[in-house]
PDB file of C-alpha atoms in Angstrom:
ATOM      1  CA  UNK F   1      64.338  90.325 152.336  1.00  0.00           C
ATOM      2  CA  UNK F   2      67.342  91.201 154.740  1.00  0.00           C
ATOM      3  CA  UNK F   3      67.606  89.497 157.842  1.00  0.00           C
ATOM      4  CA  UNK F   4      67.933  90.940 161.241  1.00  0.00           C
ATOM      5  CA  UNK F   5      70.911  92.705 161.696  1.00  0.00           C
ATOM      6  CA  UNK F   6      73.079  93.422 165.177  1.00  0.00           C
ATOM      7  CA  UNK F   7      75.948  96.075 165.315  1.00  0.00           C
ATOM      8  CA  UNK F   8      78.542  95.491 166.049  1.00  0.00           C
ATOM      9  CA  UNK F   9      79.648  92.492 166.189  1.00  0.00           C
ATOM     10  CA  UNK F  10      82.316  92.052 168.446  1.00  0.00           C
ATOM     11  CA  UNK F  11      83.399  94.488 171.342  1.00  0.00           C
ATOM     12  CA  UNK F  12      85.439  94.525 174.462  1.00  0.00           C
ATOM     13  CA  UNK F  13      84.950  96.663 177.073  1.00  0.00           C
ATOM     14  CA  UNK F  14      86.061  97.072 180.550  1.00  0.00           C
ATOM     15  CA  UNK F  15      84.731  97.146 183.777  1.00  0.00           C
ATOM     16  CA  UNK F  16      82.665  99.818 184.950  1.00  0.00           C
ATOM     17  CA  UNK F  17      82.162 101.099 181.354  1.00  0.00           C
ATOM     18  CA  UNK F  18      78.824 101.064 179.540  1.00  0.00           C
ATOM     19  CA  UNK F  19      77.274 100.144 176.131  1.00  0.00           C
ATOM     20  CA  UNK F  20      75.099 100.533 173.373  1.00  0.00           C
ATOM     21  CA  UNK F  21      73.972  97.556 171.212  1.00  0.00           C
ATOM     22  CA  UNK F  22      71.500  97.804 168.492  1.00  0.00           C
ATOM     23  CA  UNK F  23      69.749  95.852 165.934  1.00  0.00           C
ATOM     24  CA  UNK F  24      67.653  96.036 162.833  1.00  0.00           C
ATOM     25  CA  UNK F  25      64.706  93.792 162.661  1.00  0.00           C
ATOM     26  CA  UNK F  26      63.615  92.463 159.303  1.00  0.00           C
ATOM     27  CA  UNK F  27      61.617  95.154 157.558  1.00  0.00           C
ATOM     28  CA  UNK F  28      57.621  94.781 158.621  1.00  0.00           C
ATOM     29  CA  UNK F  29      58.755  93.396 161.843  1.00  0.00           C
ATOM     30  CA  UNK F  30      57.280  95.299 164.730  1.00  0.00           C
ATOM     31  CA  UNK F  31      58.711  92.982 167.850  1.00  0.00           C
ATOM     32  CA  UNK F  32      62.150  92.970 169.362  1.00  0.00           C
ATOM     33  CA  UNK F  33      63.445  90.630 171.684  1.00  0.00           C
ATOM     34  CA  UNK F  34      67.021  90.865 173.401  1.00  0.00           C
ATOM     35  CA  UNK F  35      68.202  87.217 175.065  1.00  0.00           C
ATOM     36  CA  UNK F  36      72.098  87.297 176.835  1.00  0.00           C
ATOM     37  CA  UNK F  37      73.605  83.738 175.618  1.00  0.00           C
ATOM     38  CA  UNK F  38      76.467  82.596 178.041  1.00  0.00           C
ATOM     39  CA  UNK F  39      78.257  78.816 178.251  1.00  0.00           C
ATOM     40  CA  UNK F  40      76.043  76.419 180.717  1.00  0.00           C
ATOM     41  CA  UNK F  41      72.816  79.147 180.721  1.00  0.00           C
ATOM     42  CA  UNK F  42      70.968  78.893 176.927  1.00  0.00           C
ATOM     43  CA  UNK F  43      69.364  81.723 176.409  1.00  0.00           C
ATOM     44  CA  UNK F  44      68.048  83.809 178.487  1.00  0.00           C
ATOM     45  CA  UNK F  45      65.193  86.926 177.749  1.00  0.00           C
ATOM     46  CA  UNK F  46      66.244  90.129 178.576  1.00  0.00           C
ATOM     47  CA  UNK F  47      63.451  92.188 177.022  1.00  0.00           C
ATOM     48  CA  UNK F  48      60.867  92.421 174.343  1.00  0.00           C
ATOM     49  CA  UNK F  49      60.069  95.738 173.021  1.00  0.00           C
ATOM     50  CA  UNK F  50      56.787  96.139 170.482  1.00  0.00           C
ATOM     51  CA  UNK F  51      55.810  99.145 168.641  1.00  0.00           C
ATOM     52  CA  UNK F  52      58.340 101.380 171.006  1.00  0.00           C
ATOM     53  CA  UNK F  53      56.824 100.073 174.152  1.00  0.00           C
ATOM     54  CA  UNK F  54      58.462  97.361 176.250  1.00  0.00           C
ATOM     55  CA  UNK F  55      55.674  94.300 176.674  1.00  0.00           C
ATOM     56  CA  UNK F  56      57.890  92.130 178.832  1.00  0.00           C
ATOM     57  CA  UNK F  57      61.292  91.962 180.874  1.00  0.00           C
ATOM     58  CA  UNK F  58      63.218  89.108 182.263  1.00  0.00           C
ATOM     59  CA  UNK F  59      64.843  88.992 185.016  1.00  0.00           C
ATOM     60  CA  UNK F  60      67.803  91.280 185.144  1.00  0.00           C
ATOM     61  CA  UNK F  61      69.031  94.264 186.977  1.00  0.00           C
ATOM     62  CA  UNK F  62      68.469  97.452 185.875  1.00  0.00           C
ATOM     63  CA  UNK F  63      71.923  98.170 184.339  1.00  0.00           C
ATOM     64  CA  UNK F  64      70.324  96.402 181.685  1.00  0.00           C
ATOM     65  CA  UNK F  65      67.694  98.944 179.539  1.00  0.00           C
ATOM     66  CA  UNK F  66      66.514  98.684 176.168  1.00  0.00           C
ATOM     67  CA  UNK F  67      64.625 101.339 173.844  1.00  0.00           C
ATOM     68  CA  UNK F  68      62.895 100.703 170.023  1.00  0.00           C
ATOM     69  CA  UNK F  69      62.555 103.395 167.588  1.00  0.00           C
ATOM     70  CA  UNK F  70      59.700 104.399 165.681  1.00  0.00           C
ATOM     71  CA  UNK F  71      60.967 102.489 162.256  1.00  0.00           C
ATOM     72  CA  UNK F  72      61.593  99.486 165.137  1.00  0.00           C
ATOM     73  CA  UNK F  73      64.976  99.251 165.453  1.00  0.00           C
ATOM     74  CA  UNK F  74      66.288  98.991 168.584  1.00  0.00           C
ATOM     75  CA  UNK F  75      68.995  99.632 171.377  1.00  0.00           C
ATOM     76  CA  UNK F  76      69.922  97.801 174.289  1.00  0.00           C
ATOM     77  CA  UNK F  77      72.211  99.338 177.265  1.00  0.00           C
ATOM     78  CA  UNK F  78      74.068  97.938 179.894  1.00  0.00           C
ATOM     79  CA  UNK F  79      75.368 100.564 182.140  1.00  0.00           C
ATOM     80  CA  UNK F  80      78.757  99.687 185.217  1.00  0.00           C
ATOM     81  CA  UNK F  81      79.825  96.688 183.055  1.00  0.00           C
ATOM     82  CA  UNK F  82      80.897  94.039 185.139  1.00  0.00           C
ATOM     83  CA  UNK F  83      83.032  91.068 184.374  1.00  0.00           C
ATOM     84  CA  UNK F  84      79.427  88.752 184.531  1.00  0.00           C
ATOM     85  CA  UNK F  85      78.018  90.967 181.411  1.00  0.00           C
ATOM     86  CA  UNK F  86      80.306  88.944 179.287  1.00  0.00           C
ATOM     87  CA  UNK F  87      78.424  87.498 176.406  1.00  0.00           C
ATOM     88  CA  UNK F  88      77.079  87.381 173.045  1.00  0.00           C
ATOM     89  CA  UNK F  89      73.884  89.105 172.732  1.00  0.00           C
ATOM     90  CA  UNK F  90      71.175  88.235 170.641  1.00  0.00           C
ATOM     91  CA  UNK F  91      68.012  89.624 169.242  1.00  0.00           C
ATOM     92  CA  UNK F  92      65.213  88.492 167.299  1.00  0.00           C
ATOM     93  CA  UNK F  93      62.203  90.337 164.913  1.00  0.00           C
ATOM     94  CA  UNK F  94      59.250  88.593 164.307  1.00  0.00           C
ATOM     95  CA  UNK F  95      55.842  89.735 163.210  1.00  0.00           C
ATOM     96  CA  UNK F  96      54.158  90.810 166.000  1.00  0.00           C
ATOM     97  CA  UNK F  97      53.624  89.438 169.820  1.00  0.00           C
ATOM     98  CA  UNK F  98      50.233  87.714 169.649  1.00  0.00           C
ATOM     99  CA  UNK F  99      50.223  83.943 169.038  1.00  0.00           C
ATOM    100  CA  UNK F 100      52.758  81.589 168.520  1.00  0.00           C
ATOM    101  CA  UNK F 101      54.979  83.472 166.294  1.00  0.00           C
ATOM    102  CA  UNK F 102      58.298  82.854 164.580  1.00  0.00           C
ATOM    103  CA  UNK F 103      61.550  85.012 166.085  1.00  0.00           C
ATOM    104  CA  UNK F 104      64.093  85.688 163.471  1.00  0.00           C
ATOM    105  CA  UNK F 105      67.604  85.662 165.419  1.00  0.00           C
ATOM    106  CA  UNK F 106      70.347  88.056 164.141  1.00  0.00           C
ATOM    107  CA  UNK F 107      74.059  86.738 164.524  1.00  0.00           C
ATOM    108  CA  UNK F 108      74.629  88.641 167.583  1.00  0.00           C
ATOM    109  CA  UNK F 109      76.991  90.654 169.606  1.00  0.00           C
ATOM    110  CA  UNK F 110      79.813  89.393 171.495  1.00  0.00           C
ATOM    111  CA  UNK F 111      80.280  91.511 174.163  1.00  0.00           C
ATOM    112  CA  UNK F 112      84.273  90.764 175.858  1.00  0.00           C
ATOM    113  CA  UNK F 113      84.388  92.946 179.445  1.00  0.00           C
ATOM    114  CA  UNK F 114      87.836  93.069 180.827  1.00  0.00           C
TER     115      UNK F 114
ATOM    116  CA  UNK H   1      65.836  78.077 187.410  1.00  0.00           C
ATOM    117  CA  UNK H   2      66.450  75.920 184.354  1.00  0.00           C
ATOM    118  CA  UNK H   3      62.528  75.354 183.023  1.00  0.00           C
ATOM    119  CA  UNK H   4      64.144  73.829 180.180  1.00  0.00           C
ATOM    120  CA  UNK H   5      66.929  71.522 180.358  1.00  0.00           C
ATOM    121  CA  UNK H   6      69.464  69.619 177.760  1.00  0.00           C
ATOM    122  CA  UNK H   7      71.377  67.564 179.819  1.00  0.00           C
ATOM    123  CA  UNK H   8      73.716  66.780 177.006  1.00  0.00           C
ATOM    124  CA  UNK H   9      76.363  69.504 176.296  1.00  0.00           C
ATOM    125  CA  UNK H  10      77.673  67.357 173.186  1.00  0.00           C
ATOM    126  CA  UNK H  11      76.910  64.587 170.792  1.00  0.00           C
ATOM    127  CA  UNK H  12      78.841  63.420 168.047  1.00  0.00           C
ATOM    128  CA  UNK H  13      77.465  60.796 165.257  1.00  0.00           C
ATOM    129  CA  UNK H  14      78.624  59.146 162.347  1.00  0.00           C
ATOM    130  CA  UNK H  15      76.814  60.299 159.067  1.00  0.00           C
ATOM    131  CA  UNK H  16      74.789  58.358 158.021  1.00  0.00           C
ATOM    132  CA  UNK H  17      72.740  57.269 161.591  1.00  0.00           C
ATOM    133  CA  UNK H  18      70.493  59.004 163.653  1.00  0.00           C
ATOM    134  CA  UNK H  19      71.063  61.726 165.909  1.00  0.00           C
ATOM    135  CA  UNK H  20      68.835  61.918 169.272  1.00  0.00           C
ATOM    136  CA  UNK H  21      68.644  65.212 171.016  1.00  0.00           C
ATOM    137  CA  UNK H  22      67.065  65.432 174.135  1.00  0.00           C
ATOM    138  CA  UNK H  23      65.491  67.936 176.160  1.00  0.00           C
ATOM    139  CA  UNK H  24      63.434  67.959 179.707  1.00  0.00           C
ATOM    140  CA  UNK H  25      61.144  70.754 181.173  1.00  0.00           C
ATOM    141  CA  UNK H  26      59.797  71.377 184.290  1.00  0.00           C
ATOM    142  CA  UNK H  27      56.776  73.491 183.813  1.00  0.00           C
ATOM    143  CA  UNK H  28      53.524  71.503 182.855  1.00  0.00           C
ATOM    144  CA  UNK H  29      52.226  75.499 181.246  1.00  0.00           C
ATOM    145  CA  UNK H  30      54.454  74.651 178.448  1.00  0.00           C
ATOM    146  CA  UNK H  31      52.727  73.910 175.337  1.00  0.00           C
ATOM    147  CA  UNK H  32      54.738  75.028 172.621  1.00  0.00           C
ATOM    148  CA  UNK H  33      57.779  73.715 171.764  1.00  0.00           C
ATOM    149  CA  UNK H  34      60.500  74.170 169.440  1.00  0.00           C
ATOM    150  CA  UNK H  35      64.035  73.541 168.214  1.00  0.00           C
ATOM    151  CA  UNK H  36      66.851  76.144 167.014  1.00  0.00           C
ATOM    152  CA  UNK H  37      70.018  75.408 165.577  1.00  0.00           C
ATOM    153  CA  UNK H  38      72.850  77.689 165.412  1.00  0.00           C
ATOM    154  CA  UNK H  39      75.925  78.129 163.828  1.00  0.00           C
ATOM    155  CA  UNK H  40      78.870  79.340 165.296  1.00  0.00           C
ATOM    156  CA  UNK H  41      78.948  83.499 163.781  1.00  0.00           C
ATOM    157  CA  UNK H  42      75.493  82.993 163.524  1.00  0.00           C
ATOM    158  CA  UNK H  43      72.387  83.570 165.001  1.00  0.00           C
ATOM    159  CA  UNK H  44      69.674  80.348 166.099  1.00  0.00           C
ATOM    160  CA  UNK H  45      67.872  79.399 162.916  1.00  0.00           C
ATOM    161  CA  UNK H  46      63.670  77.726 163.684  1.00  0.00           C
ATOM    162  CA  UNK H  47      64.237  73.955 162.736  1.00  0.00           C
ATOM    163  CA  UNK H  48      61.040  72.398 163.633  1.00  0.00           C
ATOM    164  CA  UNK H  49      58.342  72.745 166.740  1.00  0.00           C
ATOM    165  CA  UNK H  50      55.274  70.847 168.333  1.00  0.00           C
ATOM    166  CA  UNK H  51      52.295  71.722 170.191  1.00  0.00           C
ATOM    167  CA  UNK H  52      51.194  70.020 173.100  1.00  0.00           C
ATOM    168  CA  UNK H  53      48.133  68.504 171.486  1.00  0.00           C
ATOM    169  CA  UNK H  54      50.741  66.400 168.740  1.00  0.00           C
ATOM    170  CA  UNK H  55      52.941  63.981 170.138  1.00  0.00           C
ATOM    171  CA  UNK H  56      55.123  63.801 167.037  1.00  0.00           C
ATOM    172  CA  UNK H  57      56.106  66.275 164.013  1.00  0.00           C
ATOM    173  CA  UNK H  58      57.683  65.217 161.369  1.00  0.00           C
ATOM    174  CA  UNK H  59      59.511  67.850 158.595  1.00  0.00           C
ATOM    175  CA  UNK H  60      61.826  65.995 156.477  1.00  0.00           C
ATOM    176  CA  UNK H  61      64.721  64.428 158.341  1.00  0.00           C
ATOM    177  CA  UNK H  62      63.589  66.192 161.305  1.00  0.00           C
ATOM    178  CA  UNK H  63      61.197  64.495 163.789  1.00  0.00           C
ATOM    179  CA  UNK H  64      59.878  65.904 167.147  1.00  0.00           C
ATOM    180  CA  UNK H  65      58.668  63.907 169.858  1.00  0.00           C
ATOM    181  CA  UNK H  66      56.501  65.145 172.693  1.00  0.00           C
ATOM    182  CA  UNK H  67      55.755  63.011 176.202  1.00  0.00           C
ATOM    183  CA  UNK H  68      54.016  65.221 178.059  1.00  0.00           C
ATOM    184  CA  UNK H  69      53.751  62.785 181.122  1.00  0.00           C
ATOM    185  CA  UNK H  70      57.804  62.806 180.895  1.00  0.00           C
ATOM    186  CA  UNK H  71      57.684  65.799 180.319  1.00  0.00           C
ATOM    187  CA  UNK H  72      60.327  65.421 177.764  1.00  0.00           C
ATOM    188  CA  UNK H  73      60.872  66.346 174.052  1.00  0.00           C
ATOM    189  CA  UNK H  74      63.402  64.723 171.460  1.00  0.00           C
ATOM    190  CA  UNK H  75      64.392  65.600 168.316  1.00  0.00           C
ATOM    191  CA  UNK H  76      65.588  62.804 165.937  1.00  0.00           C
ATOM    192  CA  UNK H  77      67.861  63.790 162.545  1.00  0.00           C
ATOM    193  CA  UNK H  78      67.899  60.834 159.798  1.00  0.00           C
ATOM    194  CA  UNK H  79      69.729  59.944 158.222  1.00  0.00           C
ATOM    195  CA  UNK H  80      72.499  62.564 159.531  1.00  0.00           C
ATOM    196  CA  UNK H  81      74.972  63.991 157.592  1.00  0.00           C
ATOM    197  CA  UNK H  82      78.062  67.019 157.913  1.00  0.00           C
ATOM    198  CA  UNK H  83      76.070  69.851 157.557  1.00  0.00           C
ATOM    199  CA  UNK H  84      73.649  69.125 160.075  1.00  0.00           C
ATOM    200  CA  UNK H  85      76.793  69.889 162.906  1.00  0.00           C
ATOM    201  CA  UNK H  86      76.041  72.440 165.007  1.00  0.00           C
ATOM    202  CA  UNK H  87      74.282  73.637 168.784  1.00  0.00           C
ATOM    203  CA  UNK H  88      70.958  73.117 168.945  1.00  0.00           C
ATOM    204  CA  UNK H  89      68.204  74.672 171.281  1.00  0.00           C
ATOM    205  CA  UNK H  90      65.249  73.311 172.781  1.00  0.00           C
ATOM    206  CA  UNK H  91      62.460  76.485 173.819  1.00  0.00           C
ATOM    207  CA  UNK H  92      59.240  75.757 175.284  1.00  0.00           C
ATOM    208  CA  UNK H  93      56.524  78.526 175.932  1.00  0.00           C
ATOM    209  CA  UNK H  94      52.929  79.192 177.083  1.00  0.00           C
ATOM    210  CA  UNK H  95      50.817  82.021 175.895  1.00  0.00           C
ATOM    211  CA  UNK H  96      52.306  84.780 174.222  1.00  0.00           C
ATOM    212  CA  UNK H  97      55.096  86.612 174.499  1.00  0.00           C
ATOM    213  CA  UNK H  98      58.647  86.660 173.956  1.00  0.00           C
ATOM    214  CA  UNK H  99      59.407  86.212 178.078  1.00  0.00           C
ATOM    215  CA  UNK H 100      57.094  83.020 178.070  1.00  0.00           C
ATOM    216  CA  UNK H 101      59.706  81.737 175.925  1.00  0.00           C
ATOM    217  CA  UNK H 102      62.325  79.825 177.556  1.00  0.00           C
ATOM    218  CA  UNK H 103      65.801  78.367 175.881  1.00  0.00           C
ATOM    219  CA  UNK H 104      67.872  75.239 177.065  1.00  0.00           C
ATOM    220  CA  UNK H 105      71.352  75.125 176.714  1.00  0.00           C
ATOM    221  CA  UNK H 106      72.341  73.705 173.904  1.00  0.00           C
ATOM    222  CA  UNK H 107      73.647  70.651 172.620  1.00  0.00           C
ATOM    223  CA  UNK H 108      76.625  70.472 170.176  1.00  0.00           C
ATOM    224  CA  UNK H 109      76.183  67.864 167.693  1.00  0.00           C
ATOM    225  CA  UNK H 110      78.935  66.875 165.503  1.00  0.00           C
ATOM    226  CA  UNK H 111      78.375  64.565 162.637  1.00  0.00           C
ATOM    227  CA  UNK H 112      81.580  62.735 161.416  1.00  0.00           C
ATOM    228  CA  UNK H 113      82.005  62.162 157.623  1.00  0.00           C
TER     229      UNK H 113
END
């Protein structure tokens, strides 16, 4: 069974720019959550999105926005990039919401604003 | 607000002994906890968790401790060797959820040959 995949991989930006992330959850997988890794903060939630509805939503500002697709794959957008947004950006599949369920982590997306 | 906190950024140990991770949380809702270890390129793999009603897992050279008065978990890797090098995460959460999940930061364990 594939894993979760994130594309792409690696991409710079600059300031003031926005962009588009996506990933793939592992086929059967109906929950997607988006954390923002940085040095010194772990991992931190930025949204989990469940049968194209968004269940939960950390605490970010609103430049951040997310969306999942009917076949669950999903998109995450950061809009006025700012030097802070610089990260690798993770999301994980798992099963469904309810109970304490497994998250499968794709390698992420390392996001470079300049 | 760190809920969860490893106050170690890095640990190195020679193959062979034990490794000790640490992590501390704050919130006494916690009660599920687990450990992820990532490689760099890759994403955080599950490595082993704990519920609040065990004090102590135990999955092959992997062992999880829970004091919930301390509020403080440990993982311990034994015998440790090369491969096991890499950041590991401590996550604690309550109910379900993926925002009732919350990371630490890491510690970087390097196991010399």
């Amino acid at each position: 069974k594939a894993g979760v995949t994130q594309t792409p991989r690696y991409l710079i930006k600059t300031r003031g720019q926005q962009v588009t992330l996506s990933c793939s959850p592992i086929s059967g997988h109906r929950s997607v959550s988006w954390y923002q890794q940085t040095p010194g903060q772990g991992l931190q939630f930025l949204f989990e999105y469940f049968s194209e509805t968004q269940r939960n939503k950390g605490n970010f500002p609103g430049r951040f926005s997310g969306r999942q697709f009917s076949n669950s794959r999903s998109e995450m957008n950061v809009s006025t990039l700012e030097l802070g947004d610089s990260a690798l950006y993770l999301c994980a599949s798992s099963l469904g919401p309810q109970g304490q369920y497994e998250q499968y982590f794709g390698p992420g997306t390392r996001l470079t604003v300049t | 607000d760190q809920q969860v906190k490893q106050n170690s950024p890095s640990l190195s140990v020679q193959e062979g002994r034990i490794s000790i991770l640490n992590c501390d949380y704050t919130n006494s809702m916690f009660d599920y906890f687990l450990w992820y270890k990532k490689y760099p390129a890759e994403g955080p793999t599950f490595l082993i968790s704990i519920s609040s009603i065990k004090d102590k897992n135990e999955d092959g050279r992997f062992t999880v401790f829970l004091n919930k008065s301390a509020k403080h978990l440990s993982l311990h890797i034994v015998p440790s060797q090369p491969g096991d090098s890499a950041v590991y995460f401590c996550a604690a959460s309550w109910g379900t959820g993926a925002n009732n999940l919350f990371f630490g930061t890491g510690t970087r364990l390097t196991v010399i040959p």
